[in-house]
mmCIF file of N, CA and C in Angstrom:
data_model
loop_
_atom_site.group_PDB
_atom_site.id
_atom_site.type_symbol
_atom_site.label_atom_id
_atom_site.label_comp_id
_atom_site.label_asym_id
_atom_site.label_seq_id
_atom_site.Cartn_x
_atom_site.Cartn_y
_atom_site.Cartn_z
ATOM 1 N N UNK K 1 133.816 72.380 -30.737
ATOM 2 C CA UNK K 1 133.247 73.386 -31.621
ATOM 3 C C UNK K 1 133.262 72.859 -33.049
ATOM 4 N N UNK K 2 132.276 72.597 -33.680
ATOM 5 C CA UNK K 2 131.927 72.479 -35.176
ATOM 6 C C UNK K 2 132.101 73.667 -35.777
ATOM 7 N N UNK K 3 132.875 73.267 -37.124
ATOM 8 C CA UNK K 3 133.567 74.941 -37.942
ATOM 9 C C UNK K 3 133.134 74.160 -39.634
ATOM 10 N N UNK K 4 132.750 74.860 -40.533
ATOM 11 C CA UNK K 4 131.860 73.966 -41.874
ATOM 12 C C UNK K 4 132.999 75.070 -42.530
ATOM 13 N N UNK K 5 134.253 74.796 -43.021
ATOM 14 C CA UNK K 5 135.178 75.243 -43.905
ATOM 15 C C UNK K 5 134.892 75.000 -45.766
ATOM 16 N N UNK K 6 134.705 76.175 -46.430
ATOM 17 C CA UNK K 6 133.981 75.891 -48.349
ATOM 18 C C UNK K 6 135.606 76.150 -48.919
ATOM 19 N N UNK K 7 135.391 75.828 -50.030
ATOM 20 C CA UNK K 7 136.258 76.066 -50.647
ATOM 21 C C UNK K 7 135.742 75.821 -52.236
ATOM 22 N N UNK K 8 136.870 76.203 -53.457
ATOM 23 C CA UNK K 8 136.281 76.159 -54.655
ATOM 24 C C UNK K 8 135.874 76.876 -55.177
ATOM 25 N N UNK K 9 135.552 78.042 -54.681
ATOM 26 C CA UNK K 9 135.335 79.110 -55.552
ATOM 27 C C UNK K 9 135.861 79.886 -56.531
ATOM 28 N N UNK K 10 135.791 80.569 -57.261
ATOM 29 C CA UNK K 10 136.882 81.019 -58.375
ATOM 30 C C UNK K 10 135.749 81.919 -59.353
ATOM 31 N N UNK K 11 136.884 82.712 -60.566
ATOM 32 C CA UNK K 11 136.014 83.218 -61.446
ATOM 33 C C UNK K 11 136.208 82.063 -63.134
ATOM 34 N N UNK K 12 135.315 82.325 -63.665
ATOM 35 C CA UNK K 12 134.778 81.347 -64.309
ATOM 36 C C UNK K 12 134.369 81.860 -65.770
ATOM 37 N N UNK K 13 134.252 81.575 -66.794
ATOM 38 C CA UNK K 13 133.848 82.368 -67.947
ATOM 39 C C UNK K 13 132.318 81.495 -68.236
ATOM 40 N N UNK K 14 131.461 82.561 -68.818
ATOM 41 C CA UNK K 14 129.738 81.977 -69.029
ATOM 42 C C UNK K 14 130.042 79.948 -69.818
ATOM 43 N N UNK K 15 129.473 79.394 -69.058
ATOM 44 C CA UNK K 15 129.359 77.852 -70.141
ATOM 45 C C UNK K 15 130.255 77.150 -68.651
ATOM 46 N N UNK K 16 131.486 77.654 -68.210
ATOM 47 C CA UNK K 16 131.988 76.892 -67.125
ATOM 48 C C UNK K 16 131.980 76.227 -66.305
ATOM 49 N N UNK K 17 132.577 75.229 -65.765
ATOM 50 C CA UNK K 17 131.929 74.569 -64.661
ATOM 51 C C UNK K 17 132.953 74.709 -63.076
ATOM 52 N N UNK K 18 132.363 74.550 -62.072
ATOM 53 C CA UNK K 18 133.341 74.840 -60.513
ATOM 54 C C UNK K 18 132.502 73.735 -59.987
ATOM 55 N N UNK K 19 133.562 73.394 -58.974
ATOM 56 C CA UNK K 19 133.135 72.417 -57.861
ATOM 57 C C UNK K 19 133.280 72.814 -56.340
ATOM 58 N N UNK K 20 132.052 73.376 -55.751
ATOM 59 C CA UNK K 20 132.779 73.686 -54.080
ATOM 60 C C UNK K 20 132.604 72.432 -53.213
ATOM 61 N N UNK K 21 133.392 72.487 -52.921
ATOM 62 C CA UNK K 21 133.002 71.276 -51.007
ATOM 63 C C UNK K 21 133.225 72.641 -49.756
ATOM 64 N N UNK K 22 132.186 71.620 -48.992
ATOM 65 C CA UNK K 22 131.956 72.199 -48.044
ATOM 66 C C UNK K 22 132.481 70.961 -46.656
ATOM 67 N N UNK K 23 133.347 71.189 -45.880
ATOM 68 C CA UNK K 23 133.666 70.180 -45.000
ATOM 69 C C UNK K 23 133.228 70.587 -43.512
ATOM 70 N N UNK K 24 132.938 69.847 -42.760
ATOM 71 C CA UNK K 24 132.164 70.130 -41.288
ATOM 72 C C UNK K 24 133.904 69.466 -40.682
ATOM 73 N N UNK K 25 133.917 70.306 -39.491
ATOM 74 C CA UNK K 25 134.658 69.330 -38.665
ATOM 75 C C UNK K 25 134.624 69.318 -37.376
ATOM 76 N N UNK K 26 134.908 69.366 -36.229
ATOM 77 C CA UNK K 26 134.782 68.927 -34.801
ATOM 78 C C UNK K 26 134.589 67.649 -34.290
ATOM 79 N N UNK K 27 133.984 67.516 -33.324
ATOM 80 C CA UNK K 27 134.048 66.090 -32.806
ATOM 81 C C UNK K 27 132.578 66.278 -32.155
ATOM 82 N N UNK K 28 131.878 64.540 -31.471
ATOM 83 C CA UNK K 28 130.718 64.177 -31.313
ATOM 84 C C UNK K 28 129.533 65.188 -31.784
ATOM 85 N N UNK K 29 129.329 64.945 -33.118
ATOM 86 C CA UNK K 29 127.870 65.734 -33.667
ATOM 87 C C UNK K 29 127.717 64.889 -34.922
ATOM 88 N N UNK K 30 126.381 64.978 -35.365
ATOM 89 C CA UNK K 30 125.681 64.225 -36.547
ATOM 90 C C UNK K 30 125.604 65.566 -37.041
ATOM 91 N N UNK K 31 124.924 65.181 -38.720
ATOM 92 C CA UNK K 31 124.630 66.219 -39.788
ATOM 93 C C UNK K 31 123.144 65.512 -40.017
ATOM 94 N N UNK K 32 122.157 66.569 -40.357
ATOM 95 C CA UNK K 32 120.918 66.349 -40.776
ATOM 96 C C UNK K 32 121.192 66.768 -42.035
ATOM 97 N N UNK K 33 120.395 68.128 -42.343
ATOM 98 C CA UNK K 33 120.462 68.141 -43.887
ATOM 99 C C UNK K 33 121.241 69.261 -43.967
ATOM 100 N N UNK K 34 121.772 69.823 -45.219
ATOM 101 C CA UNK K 34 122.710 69.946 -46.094
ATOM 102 C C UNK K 34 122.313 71.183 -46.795
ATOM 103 N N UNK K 35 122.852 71.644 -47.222
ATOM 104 C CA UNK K 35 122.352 73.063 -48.362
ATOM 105 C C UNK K 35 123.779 74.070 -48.676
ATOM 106 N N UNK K 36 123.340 74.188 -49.890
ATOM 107 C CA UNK K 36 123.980 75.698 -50.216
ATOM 108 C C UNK K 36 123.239 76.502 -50.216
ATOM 109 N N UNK K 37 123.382 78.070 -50.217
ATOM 110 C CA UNK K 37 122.708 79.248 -50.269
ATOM 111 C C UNK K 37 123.819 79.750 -51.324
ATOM 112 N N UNK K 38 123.017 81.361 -51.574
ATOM 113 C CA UNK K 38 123.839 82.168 -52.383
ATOM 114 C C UNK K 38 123.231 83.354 -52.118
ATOM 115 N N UNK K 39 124.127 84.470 -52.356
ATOM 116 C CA UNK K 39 123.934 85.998 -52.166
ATOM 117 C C UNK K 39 124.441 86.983 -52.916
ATOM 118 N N UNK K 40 123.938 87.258 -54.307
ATOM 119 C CA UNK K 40 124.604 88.232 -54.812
ATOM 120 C C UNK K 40 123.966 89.841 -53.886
ATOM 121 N N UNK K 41 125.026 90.669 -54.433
ATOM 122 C CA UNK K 41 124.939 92.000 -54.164
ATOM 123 C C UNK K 41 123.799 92.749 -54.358
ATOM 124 N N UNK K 42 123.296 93.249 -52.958
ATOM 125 C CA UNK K 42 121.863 94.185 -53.180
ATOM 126 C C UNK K 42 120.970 92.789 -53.343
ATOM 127 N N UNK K 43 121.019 91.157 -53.089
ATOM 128 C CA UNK K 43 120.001 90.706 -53.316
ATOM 129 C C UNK K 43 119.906 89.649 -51.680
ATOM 130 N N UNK K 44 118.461 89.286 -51.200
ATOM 131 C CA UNK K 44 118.668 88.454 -50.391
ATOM 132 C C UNK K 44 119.220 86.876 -50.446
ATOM 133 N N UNK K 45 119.684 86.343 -49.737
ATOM 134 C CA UNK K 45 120.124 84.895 -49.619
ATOM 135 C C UNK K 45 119.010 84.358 -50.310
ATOM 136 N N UNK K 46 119.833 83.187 -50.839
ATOM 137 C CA UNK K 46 118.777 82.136 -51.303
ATOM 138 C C UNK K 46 119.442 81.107 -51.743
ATOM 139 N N UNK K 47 118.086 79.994 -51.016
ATOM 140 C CA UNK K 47 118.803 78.345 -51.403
ATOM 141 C C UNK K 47 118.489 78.133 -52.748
ATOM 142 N N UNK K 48 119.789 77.857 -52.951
ATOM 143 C CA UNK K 48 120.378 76.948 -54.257
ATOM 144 C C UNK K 48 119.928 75.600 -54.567
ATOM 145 N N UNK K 49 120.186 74.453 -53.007
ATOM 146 C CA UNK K 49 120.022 73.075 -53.006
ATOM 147 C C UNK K 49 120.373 72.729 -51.861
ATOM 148 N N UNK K 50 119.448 71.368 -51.415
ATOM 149 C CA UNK K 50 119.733 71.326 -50.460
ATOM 150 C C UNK K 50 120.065 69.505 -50.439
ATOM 151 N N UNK K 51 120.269 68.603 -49.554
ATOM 152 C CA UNK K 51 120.085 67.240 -49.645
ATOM 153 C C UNK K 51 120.251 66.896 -48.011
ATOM 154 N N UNK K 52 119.078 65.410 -47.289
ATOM 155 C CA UNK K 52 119.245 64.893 -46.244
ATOM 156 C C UNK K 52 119.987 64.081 -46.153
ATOM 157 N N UNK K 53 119.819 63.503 -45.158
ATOM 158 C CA UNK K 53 120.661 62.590 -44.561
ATOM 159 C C UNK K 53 120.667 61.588 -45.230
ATOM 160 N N UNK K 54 120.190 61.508 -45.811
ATOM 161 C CA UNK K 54 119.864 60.247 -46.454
ATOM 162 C C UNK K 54 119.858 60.231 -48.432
ATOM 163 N N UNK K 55 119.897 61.503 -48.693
ATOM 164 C CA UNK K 55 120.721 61.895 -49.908
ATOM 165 C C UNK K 55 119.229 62.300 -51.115
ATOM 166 N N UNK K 56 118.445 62.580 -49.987
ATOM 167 C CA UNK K 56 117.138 63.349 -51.104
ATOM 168 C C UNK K 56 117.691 64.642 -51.349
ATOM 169 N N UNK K 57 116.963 65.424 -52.569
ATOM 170 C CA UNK K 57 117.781 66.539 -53.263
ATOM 171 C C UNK K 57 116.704 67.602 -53.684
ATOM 172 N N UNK K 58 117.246 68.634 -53.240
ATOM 173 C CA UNK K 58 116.037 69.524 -54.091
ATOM 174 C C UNK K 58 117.288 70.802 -54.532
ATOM 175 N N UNK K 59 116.566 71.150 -55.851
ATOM 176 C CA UNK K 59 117.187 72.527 -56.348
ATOM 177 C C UNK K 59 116.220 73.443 -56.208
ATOM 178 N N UNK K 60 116.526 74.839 -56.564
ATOM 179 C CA UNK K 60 115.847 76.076 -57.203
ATOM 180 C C UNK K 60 115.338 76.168 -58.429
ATOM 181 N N UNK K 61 114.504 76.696 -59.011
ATOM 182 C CA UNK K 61 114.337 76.562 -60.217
ATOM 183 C C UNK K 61 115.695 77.119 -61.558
ATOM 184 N N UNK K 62 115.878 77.731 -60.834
ATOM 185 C CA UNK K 62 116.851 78.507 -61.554
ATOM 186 C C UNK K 62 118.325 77.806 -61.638
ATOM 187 N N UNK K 63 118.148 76.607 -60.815
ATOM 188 C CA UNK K 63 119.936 75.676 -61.410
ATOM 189 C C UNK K 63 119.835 74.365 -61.690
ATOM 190 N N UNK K 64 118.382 74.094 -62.031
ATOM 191 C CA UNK K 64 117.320 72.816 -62.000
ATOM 192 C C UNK K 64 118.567 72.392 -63.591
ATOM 193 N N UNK K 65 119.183 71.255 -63.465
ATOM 194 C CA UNK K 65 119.655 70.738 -64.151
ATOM 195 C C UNK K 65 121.336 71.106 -64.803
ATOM 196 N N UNK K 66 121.461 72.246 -63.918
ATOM 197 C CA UNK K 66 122.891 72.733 -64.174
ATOM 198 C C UNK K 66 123.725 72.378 -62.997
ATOM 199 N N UNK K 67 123.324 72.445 -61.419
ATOM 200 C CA UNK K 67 123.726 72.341 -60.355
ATOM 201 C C UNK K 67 123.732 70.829 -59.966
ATOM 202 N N UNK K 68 124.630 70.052 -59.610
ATOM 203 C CA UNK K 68 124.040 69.077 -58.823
ATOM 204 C C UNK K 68 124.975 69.310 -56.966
ATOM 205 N N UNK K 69 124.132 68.576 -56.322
ATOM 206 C CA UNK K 69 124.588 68.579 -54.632
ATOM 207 C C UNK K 69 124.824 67.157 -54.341
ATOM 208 N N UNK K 70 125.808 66.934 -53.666
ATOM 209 C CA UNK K 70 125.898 65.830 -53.511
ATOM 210 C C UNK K 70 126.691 65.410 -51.578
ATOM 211 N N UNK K 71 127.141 64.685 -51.134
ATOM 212 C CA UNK K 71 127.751 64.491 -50.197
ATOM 213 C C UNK K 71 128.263 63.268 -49.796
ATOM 214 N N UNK K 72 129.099 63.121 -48.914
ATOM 215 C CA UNK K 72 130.025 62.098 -48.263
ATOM 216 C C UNK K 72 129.834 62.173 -47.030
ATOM 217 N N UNK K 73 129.233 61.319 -46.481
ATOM 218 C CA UNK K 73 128.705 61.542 -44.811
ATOM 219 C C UNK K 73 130.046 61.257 -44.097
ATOM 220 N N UNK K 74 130.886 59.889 -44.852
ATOM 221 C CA UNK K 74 131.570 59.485 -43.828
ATOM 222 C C UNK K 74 133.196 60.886 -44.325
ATOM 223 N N UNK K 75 132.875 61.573 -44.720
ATOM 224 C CA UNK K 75 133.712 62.617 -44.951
ATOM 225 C C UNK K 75 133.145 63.661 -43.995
ATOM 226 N N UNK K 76 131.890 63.755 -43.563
ATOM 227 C CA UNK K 76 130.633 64.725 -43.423
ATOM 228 C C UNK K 76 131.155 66.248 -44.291
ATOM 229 N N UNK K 77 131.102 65.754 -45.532
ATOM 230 C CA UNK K 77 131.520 66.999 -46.756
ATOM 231 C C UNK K 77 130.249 67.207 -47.362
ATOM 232 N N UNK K 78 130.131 68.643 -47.945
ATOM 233 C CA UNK K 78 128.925 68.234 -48.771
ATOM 234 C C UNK K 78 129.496 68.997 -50.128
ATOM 235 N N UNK K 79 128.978 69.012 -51.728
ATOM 236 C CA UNK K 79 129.820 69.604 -52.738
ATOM 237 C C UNK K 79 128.669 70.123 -53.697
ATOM 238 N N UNK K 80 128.849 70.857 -54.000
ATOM 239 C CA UNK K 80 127.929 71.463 -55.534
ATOM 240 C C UNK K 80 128.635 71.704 -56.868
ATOM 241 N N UNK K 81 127.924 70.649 -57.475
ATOM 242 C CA UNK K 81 128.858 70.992 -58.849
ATOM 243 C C UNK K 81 127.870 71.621 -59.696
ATOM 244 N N UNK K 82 128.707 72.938 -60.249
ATOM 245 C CA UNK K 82 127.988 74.162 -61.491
ATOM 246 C C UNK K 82 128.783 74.145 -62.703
ATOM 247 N N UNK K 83 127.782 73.644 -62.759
ATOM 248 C CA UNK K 83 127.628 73.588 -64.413
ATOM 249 C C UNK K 83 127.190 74.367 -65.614
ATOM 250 N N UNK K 84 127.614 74.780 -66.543
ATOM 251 C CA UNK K 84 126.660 75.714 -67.516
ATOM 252 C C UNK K 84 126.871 76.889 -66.980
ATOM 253 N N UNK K 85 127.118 77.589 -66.271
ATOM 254 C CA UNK K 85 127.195 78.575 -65.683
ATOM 255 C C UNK K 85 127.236 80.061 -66.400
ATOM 256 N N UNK K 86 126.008 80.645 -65.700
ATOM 257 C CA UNK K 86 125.684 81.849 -66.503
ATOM 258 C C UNK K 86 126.332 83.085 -65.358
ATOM 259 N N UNK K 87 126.396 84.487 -66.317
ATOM 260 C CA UNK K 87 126.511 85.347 -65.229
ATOM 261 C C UNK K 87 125.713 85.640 -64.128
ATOM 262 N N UNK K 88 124.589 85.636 -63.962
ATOM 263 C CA UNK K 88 123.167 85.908 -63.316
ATOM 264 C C UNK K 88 124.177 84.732 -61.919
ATOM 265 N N UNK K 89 124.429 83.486 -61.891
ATOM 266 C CA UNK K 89 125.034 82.539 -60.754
ATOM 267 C C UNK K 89 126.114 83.515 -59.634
ATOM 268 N N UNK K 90 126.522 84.481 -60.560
ATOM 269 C CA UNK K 90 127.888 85.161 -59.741
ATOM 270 C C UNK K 90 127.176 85.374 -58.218
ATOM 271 N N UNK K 91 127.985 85.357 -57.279
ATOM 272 C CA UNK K 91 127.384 85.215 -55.795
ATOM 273 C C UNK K 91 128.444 84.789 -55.076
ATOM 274 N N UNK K 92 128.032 84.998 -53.546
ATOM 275 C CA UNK K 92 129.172 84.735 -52.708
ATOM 276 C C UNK K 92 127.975 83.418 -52.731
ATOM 277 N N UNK K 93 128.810 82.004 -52.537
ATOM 278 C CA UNK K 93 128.042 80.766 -52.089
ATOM 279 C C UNK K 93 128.333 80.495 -50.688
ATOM 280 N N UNK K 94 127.049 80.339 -49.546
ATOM 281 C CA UNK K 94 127.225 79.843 -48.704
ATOM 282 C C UNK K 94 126.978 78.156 -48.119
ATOM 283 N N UNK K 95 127.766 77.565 -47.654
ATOM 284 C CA UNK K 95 127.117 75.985 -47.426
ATOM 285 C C UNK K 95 126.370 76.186 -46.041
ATOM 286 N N UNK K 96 125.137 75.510 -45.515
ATOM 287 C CA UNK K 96 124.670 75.357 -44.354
ATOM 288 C C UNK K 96 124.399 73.902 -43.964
ATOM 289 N N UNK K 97 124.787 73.275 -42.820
ATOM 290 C CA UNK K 97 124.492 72.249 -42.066
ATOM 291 C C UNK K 97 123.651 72.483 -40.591
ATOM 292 N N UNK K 98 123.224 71.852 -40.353
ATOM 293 C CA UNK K 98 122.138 71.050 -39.006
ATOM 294 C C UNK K 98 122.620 70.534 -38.710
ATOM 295 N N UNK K 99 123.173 70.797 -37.988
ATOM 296 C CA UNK K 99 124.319 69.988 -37.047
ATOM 297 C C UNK K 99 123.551 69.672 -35.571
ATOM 298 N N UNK K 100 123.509 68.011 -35.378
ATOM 299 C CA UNK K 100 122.879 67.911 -33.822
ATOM 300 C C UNK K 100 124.069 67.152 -33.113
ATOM 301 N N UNK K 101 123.917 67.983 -31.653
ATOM 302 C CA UNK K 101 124.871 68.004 -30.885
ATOM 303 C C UNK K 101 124.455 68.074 -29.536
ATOM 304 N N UNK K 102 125.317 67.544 -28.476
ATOM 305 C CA UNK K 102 125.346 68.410 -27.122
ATOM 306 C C UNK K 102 126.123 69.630 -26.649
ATOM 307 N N UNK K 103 125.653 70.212 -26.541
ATOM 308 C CA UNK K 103 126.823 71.451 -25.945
ATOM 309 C C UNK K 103 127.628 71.505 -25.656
ATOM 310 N N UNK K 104 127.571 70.656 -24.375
ATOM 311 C CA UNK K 104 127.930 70.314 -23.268
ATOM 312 C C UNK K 104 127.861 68.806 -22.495
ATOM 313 N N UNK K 105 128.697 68.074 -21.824
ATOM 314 C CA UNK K 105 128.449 66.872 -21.206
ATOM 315 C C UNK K 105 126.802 66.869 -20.205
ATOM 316 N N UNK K 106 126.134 65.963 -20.566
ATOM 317 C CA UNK K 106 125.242 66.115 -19.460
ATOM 318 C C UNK K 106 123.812 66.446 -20.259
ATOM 319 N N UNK K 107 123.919 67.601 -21.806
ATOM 320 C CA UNK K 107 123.061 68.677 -22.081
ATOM 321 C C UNK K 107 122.067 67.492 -23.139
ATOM 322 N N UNK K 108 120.976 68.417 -23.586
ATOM 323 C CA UNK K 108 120.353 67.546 -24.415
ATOM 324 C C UNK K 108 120.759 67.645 -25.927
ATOM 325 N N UNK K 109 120.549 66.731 -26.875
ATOM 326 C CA UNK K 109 120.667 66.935 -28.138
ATOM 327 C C UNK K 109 119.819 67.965 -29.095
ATOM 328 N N UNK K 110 119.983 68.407 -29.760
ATOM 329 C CA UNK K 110 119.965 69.093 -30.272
ATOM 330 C C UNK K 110 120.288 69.799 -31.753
ATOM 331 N N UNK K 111 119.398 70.120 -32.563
ATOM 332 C CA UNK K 111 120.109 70.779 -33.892
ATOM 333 C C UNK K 111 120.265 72.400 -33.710
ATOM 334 N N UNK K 112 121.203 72.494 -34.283
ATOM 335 C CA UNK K 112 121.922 73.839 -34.407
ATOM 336 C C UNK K 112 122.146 74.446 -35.986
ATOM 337 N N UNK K 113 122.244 75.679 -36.276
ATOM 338 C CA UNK K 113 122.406 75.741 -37.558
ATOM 339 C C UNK K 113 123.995 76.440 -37.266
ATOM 340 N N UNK K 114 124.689 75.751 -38.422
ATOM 341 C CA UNK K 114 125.734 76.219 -38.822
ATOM 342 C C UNK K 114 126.464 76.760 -40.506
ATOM 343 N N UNK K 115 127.085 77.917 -40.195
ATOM 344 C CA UNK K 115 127.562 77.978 -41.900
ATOM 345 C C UNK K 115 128.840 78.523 -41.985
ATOM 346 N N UNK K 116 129.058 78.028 -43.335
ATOM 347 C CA UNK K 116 130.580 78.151 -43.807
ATOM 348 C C UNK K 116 130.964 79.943 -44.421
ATOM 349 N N UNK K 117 132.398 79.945 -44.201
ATOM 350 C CA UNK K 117 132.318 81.490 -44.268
ATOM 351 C C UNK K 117 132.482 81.714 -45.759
ATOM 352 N N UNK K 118 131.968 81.305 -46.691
ATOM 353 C CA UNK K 118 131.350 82.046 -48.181
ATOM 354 C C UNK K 118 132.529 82.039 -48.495
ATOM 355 N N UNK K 119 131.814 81.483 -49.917
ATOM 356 C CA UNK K 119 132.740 81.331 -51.361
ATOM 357 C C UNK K 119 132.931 82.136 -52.726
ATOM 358 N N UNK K 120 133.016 83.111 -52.654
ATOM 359 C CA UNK K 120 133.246 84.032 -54.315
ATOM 360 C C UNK K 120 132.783 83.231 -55.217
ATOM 361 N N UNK K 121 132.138 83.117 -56.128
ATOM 362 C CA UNK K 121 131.514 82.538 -57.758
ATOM 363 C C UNK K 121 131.589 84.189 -58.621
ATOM 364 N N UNK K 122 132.636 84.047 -59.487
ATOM 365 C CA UNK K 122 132.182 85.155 -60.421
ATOM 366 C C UNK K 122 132.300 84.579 -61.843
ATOM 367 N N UNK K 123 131.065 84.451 -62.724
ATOM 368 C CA UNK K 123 130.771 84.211 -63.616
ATOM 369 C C UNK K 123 131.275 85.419 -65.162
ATOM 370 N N UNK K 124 132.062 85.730 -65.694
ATOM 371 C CA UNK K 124 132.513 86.610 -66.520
ATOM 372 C C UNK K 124 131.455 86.189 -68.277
ATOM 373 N N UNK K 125 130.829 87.128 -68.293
ATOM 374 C CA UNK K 125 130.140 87.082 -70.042
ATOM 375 C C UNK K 125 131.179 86.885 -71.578
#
């Protein structure tokens, strides 16, 4: 069983910076691509950033130069560092991986989506 454990979250005053990692762990599975999400209250999810396997990167418009994503395959970690940080960021952060796997002995490969159980960000004015 693959379990994607975050950590790093915290409250923060406006200008601040936090670092989450996100760590995958189990046994026989690869990682495709990578992402954080976020969810403040009363609003839907939404990706933050994401990066492949291979370490291409995309942001949102809205953390375009404050956020960076980064990762360690041979860790299979992935991390977002926030930067500048305004109140509007406050959100539970979620990490998501693509995780390809077999189920089972025998089964075919496969990607799966998996996510980490959310990180508190509270940004204070």
């Amino acid at each position: 069983q693959v379990q994607l454990v975050e950590s790093g979250g915290g409250l923060v005053q406006a200008g601040g910076s936090l670092r989450l990692s996100c760590a995958a762990s189990g046994s026989a599975f690869s990682i495709n691509a990578m992402g954080w999400f976020r969810q403040a209250p009363g609003k839907q999810r939404e990706l933050v950033a994401s990066i492949t396997s291979g370490g291409s990167t995309n942001y949102a418009d809205s953390v375009k130069g404050r956020f960076t994503i980064s990762r360690d395959n041979a860790k299979n970690t992935v991390y977002l560092q926030l930067n500048s940080l305004k109140p509007e960021d406050t959100a539970v952060y979620y990490c998501h991986a693509g995780i390809v796997m077999a189920v089972a002995p025998g089964t075919l490969l496969y990607e799966y989506d998996y996510w980490g159980q959310g990180t508190q960000v509270t940004v204070s004015s």
